[in-house]
Short mmCIF file of C-alpha atoms in Angstrom, two decimals:
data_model
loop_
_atom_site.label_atom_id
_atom_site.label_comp_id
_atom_site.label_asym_id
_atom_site.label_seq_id
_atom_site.Cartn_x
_atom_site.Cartn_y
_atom_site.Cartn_z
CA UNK A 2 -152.66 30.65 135.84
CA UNK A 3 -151.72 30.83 131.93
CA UNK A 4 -153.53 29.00 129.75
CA UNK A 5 -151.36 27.08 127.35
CA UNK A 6 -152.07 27.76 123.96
CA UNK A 7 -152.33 24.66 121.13
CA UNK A 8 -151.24 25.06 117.64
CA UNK A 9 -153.61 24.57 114.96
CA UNK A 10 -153.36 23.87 111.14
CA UNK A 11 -155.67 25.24 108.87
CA UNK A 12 -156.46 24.30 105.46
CA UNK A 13 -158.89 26.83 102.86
CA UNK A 14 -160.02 24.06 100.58
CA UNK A 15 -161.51 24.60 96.87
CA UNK A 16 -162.96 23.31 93.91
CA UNK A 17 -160.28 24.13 91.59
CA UNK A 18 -162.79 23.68 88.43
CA UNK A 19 -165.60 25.62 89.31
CA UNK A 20 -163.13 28.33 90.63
CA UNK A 21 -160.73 28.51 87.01
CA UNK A 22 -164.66 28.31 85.34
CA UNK A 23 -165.45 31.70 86.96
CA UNK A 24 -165.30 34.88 84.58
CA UNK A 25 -162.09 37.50 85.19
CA UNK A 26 -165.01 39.47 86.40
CA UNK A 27 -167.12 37.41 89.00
CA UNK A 28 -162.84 35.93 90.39
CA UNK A 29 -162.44 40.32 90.98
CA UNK A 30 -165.73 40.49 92.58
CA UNK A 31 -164.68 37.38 94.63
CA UNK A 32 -161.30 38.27 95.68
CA UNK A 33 -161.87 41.89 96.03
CA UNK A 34 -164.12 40.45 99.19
CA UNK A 35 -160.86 38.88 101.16
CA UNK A 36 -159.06 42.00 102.57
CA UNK A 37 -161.27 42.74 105.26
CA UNK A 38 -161.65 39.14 106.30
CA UNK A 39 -157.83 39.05 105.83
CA UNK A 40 -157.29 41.91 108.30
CA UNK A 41 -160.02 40.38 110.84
CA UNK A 42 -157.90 37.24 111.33
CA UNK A 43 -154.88 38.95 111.30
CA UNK A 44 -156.10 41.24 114.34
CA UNK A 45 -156.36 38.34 116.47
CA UNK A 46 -152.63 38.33 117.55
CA UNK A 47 -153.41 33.91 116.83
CA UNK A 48 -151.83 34.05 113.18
CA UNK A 49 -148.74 32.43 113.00
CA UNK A 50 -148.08 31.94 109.58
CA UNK A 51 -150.52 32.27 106.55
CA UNK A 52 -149.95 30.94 102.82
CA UNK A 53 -151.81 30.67 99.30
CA UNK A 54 -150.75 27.78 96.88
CA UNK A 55 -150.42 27.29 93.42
CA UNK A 56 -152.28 25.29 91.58
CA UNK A 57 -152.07 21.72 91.60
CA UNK A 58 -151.15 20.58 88.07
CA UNK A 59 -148.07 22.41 89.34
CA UNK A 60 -147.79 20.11 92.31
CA UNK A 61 -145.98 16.53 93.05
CA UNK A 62 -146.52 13.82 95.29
CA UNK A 63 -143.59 11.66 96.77
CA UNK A 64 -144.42 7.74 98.06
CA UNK A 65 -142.64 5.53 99.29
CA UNK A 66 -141.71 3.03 96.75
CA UNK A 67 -138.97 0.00 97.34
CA UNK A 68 -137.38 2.35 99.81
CA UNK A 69 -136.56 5.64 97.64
CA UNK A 70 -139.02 8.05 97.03
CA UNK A 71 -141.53 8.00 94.01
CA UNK A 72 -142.30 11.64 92.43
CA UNK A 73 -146.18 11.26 90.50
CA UNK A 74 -147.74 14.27 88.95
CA UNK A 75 -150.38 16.25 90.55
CA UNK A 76 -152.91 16.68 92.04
CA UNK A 77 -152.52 13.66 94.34
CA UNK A 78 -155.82 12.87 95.75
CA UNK A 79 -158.98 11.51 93.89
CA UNK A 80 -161.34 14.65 95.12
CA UNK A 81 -162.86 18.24 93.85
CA UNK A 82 -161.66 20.20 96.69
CA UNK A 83 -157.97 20.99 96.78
CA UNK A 84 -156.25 23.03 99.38
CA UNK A 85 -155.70 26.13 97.91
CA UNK A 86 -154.26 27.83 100.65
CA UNK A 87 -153.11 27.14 104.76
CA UNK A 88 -152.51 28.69 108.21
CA UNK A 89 -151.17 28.46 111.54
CA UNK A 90 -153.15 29.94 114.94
CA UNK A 91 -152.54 29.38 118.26
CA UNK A 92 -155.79 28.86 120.64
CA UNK A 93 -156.67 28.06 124.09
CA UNK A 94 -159.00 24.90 122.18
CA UNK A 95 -160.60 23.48 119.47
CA UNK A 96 -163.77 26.23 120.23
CA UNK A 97 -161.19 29.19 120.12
CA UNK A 98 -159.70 27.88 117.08
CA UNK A 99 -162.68 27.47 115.05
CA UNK A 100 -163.56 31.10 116.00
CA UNK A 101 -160.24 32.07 114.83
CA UNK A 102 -160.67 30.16 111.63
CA UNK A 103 -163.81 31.75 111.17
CA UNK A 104 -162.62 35.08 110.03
CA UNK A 105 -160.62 33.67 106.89
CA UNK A 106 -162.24 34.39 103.91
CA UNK A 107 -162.59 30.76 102.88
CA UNK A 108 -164.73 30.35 105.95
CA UNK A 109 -167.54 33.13 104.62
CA UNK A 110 -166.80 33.23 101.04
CA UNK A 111 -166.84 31.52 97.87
CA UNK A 112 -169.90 28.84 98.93
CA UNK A 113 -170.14 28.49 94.52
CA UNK A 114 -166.62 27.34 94.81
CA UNK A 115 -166.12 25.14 97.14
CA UNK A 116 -164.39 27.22 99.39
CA UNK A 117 -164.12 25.81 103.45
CA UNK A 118 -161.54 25.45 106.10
CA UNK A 119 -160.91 22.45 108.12
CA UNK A 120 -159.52 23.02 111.48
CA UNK A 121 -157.01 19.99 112.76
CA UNK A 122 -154.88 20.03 116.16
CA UNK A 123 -151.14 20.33 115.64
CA UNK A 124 -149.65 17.71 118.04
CA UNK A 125 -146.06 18.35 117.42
CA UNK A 126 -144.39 21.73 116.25
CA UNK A 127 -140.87 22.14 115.80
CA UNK A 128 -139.35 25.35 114.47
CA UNK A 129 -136.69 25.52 111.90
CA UNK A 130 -133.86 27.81 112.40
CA UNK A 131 -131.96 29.46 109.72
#
């Protein structure tokens, strides 16, 4: 019998201060450290879809307001960490998936940062056509 695989999002989380604060230097050093972990979680065959994002004083947030939507500069939440980057793996469960997760860099790397990836169940997926 197949096991049916669940969806899960991941989100690399950072403290966008102490990262910008780093030298040129110590941010090579740093980043110079993701390829192998890259290639590690991409040799599970559970990556679905991986992306960085840009910084958040180049972000928006929409609310509801008086039924249209509000635009507000970024960033959007009162915290240090901001998600700096996401990704999509499939997994048998939650143990499989944090396993999975484990291999990103944010997961190993970057503890001076900030850097760690929170693991949440997808509960619906729906893909897009073009």
């Amino acid at each position: 019998m197949e096991t049916m695989m669940k969806k899960y999002l991941c989100l690399a989380y950072y403290d966008e201060r102490k990262f910008e604060a780093l030298s040129p230097d110590a941010v090579r050093a740093l980043v110079e450290q993701c390829p192998p972990r890259d290639a590690e979680l991409h040799a599970t065959g559970r990556l679905l879809l991986v992306a960085s994002l840009g910084a958040s004083r180049e972000s928006v947030a929409l609310r509801p307001n008086e039924g249209r939507a509000r635009v507000t500069d970024g960033p959007f939440a009162e915290t240090k960490e901001m998600i700096g980057s996401f990704f999509v793996i499939e997994a048998a469960d939650r143990d499989e998936a944090v396993a999975i997760a484990s291999k990103h860099p944010a997961a190993q790397l970057g503890e001076h940062v900030g850097w760690g990836v929170e693991v949440r169940p997808i509960e619906y997926w729906f893909a897009a056509t073009a």
